Short mmCIF file of the C-alpha atoms (twelve columns), coordinates in Angstrom:
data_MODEL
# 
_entry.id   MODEL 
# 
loop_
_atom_site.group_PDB 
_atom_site.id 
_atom_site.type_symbol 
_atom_site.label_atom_id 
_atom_site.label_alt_id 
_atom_site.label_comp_id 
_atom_site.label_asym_id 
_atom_site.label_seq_id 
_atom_site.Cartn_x 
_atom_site.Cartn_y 
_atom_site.Cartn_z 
_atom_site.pdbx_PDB_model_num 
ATOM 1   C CA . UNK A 1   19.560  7.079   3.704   1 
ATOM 2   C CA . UNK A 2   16.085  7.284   2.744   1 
ATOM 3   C CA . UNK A 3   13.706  4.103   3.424   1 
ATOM 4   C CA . UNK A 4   10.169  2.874   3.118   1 
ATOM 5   C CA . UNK A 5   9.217   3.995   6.257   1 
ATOM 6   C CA . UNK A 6   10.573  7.398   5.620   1 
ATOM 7   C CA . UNK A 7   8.535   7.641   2.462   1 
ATOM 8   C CA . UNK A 8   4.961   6.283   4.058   1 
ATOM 9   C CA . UNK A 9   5.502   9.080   6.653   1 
ATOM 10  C CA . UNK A 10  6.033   12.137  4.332   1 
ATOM 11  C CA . UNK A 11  2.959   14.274  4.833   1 
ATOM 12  C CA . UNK A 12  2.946   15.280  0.979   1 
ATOM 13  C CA . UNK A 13  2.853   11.360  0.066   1 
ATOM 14  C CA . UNK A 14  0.226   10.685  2.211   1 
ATOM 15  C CA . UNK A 15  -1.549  13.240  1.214   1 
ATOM 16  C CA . UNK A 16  -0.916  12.587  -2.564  1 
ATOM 17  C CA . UNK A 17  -1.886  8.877   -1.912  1 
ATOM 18  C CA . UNK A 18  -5.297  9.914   -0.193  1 
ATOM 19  C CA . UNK A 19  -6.236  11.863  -3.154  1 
ATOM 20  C CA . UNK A 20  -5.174  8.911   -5.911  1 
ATOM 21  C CA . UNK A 21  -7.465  6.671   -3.954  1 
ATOM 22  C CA . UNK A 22  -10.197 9.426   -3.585  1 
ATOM 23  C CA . UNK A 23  -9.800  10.429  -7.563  1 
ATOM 24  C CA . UNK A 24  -9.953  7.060   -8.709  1 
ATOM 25  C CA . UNK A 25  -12.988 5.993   -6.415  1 
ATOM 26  C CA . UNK A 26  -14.940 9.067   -8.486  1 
ATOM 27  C CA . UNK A 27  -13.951 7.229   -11.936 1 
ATOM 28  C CA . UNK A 28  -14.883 3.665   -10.352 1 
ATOM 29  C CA . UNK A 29  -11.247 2.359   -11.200 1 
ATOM 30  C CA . UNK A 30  -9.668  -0.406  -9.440  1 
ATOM 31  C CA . UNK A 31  -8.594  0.537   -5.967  1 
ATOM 32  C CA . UNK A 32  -5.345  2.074   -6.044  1 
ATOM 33  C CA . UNK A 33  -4.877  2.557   -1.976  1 
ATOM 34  C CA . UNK A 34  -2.886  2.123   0.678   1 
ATOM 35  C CA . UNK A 35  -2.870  -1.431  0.739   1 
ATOM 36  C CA . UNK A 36  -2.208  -2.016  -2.578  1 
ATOM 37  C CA . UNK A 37  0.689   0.179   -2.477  1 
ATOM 38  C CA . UNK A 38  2.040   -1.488  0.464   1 
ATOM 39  C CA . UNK A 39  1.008   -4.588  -1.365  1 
ATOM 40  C CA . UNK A 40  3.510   -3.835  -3.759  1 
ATOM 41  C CA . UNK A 41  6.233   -2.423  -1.928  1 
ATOM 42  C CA . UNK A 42  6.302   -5.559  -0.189  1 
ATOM 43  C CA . UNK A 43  6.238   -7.920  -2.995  1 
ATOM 44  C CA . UNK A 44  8.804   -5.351  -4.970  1 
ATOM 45  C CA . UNK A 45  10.884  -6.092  -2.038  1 
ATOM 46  C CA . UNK A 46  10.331  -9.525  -1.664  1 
ATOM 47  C CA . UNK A 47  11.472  -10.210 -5.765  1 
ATOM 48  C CA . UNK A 48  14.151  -9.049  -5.316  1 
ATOM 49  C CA . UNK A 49  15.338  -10.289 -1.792  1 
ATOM 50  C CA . UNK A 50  14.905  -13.421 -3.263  1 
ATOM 51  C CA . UNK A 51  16.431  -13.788 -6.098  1 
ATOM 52  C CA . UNK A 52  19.496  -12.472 -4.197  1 
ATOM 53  C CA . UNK A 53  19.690  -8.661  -5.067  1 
ATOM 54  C CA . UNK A 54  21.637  -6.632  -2.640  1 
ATOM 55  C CA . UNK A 55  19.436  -5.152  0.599   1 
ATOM 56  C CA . UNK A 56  19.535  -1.473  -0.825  1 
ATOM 57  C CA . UNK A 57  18.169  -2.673  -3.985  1 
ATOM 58  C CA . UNK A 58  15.364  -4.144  -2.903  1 
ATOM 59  C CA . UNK A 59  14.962  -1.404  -0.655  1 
ATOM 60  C CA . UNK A 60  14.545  0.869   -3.708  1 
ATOM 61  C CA . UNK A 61  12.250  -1.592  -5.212  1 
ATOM 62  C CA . UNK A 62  10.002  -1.347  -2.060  1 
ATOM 63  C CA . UNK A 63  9.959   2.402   -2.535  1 
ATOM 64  C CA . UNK A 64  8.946   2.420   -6.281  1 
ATOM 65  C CA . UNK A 65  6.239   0.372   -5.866  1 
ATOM 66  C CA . UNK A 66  4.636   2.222   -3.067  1 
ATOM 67  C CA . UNK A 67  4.958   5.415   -5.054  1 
ATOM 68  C CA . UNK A 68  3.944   3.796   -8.382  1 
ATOM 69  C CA . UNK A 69  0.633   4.972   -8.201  1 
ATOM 70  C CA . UNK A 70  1.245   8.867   -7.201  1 
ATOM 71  C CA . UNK A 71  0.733   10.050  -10.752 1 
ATOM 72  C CA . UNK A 72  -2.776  9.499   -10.768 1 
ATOM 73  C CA . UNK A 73  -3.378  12.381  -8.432  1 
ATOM 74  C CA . UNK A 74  -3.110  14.182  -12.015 1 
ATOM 75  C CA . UNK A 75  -4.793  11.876  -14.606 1 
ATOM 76  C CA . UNK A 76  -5.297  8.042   -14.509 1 
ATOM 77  C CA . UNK A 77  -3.646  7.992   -17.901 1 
ATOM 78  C CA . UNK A 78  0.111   8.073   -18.767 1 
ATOM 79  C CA . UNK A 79  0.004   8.527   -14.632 1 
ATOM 80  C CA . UNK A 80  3.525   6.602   -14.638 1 
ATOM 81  C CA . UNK A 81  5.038   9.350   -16.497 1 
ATOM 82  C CA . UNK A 82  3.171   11.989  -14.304 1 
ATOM 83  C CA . UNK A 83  4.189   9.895   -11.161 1 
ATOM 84  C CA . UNK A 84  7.616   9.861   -11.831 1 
ATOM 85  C CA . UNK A 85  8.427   13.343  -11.985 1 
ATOM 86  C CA . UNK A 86  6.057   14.009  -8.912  1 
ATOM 87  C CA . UNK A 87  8.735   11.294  -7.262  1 
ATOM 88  C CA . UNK A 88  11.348  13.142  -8.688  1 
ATOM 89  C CA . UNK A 89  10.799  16.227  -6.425  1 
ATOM 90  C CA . UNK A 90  10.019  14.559  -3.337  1 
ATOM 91  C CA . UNK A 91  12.608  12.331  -3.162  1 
ATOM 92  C CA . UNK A 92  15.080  15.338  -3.458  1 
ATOM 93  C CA . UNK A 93  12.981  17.230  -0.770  1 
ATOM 94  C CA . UNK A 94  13.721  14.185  1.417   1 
ATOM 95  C CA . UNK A 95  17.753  14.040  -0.022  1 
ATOM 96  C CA . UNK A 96  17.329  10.911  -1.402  1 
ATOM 97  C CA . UNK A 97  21.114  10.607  -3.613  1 
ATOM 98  C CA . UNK A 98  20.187  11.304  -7.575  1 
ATOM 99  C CA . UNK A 99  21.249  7.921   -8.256  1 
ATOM 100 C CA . UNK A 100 19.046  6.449   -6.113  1 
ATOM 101 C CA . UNK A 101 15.913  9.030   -7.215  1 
ATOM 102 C CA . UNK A 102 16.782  7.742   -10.989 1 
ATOM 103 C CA . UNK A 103 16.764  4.133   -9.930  1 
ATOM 104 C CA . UNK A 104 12.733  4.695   -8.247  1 
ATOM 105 C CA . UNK A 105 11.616  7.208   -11.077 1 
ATOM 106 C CA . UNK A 106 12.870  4.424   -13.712 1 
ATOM 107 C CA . UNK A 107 10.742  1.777   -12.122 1 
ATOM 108 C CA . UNK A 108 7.403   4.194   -11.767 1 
ATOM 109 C CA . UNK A 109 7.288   5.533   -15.337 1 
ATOM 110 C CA . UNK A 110 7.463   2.555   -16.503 1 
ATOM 111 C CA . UNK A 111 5.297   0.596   -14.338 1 
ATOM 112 C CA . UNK A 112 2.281   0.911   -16.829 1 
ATOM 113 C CA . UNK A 113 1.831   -2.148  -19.643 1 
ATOM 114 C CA . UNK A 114 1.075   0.331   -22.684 1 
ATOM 115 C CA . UNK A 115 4.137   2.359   -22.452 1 
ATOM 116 C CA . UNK A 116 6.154   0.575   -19.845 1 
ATOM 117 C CA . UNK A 117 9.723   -1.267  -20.433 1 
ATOM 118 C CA . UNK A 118 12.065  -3.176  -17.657 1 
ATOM 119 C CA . UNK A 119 14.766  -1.123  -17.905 1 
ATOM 120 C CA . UNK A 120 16.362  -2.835  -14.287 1 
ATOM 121 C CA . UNK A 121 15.792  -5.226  -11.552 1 
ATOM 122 C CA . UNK A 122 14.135  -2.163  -9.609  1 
ATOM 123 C CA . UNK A 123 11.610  -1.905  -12.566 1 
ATOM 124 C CA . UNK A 124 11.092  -5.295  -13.459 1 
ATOM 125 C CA . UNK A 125 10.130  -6.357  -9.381  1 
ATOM 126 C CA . UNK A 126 7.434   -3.367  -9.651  1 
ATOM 127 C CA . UNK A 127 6.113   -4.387  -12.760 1 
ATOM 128 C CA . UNK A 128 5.644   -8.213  -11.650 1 
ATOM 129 C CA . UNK A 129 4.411   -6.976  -8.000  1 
ATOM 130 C CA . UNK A 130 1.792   -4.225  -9.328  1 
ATOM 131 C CA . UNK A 131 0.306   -6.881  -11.955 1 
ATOM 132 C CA . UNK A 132 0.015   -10.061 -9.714  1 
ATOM 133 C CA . UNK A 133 -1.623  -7.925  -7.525  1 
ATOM 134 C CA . UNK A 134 -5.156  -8.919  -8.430  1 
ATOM 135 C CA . UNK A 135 -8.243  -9.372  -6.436  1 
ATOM 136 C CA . UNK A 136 -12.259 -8.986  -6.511  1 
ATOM 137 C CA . UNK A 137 -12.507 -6.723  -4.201  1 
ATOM 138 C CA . UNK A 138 -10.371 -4.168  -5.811  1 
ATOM 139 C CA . UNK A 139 -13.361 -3.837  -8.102  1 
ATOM 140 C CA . UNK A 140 -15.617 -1.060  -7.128  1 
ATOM 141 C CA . UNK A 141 -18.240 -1.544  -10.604 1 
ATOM 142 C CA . UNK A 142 -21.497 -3.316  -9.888  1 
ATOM 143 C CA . UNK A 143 -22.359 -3.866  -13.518 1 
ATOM 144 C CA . UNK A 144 -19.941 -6.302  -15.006 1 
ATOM 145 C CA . UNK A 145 -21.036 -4.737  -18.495 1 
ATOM 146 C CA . UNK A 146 -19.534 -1.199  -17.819 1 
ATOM 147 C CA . UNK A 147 -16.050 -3.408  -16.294 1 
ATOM 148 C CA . UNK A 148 -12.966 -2.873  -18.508 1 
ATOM 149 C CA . UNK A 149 -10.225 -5.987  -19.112 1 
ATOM 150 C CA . UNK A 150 -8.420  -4.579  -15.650 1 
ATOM 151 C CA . UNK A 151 -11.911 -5.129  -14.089 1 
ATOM 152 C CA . UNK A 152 -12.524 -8.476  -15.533 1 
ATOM 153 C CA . UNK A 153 -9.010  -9.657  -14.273 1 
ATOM 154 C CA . UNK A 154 -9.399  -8.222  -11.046 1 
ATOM 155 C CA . UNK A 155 -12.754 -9.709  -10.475 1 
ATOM 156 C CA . UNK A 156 -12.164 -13.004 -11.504 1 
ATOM 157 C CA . UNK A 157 -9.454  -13.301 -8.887  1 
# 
């Protein structure tokens, strides 16, 4: 059985997750590292946990939303769709069960608010966890003219 723990140690995802933040810190967009993927693994998990959804679940919640962000080693846009398949094959490298790949690649293609749905619990925890996750410090613009809406947010927090 694939967990968390076995994803955060796969050389190709850390690898993949180092160059998301590096890409991104080149384009000035909101931090997308480590800690906010871990941010949102844990509050993925925690949703879920909660509200009384069964361990495994969770546990695939946790794994979508550290992953969420993987598409944007290929383009910050549409990177849900991008990240999903890019989940796709690495999960079956690690022989994560199809069912369980489906469940993860659900949640990260649809992560994103222009294109996204909540098509399960798995989906809906990684949504929640990946929005409320909003701080001023993500912000790496100095001139509050050039910040977009995800900027503003993120810096009024």
């Amino acid at each position: 059985m694939i967990r968390l723990e076995d994803v955060q140690q796969n050389p190709e995802v850390e690898v993949l997750m180092r160059k998301v933040h590096e890409y991104l810190s080149t384009m000035l967009a909101i931090t997308h590292d480590e800690e906010h993927a871990r941010h949102v693994a844990s509050l993925s998990y925690r949703i879920l946990k909660v509200l009384g959804y069964p361990e495994r679940e969770a546990e695939l919640a946790a794994i979508a939303g550290y992953m969420h962000d993987i598409g944007n080693v290929v383009n910050r846009y549409e990177h849900g769709r991008s990240g999903a398949l890019i989940a796709f094959h690495l999960l079956l490298r690690m022989g994560m069960p199809p069912e369980e790949i489906a469940t993860v690649i659900a949640a990260i293609g649809n992560h994103e608010e222009r294109s996204g749905t909540a098509v399960s619990n798995v989906a809906a925890a990684v949504i929640l966890a990946d929005k409320s996750n909003v701080h001023y410090t993500r912000v790496r613009k100095e001139d509050e003219a050039t910040f977009t809406t995800r900027d503003r947010v993120n810096y009024a927090a």
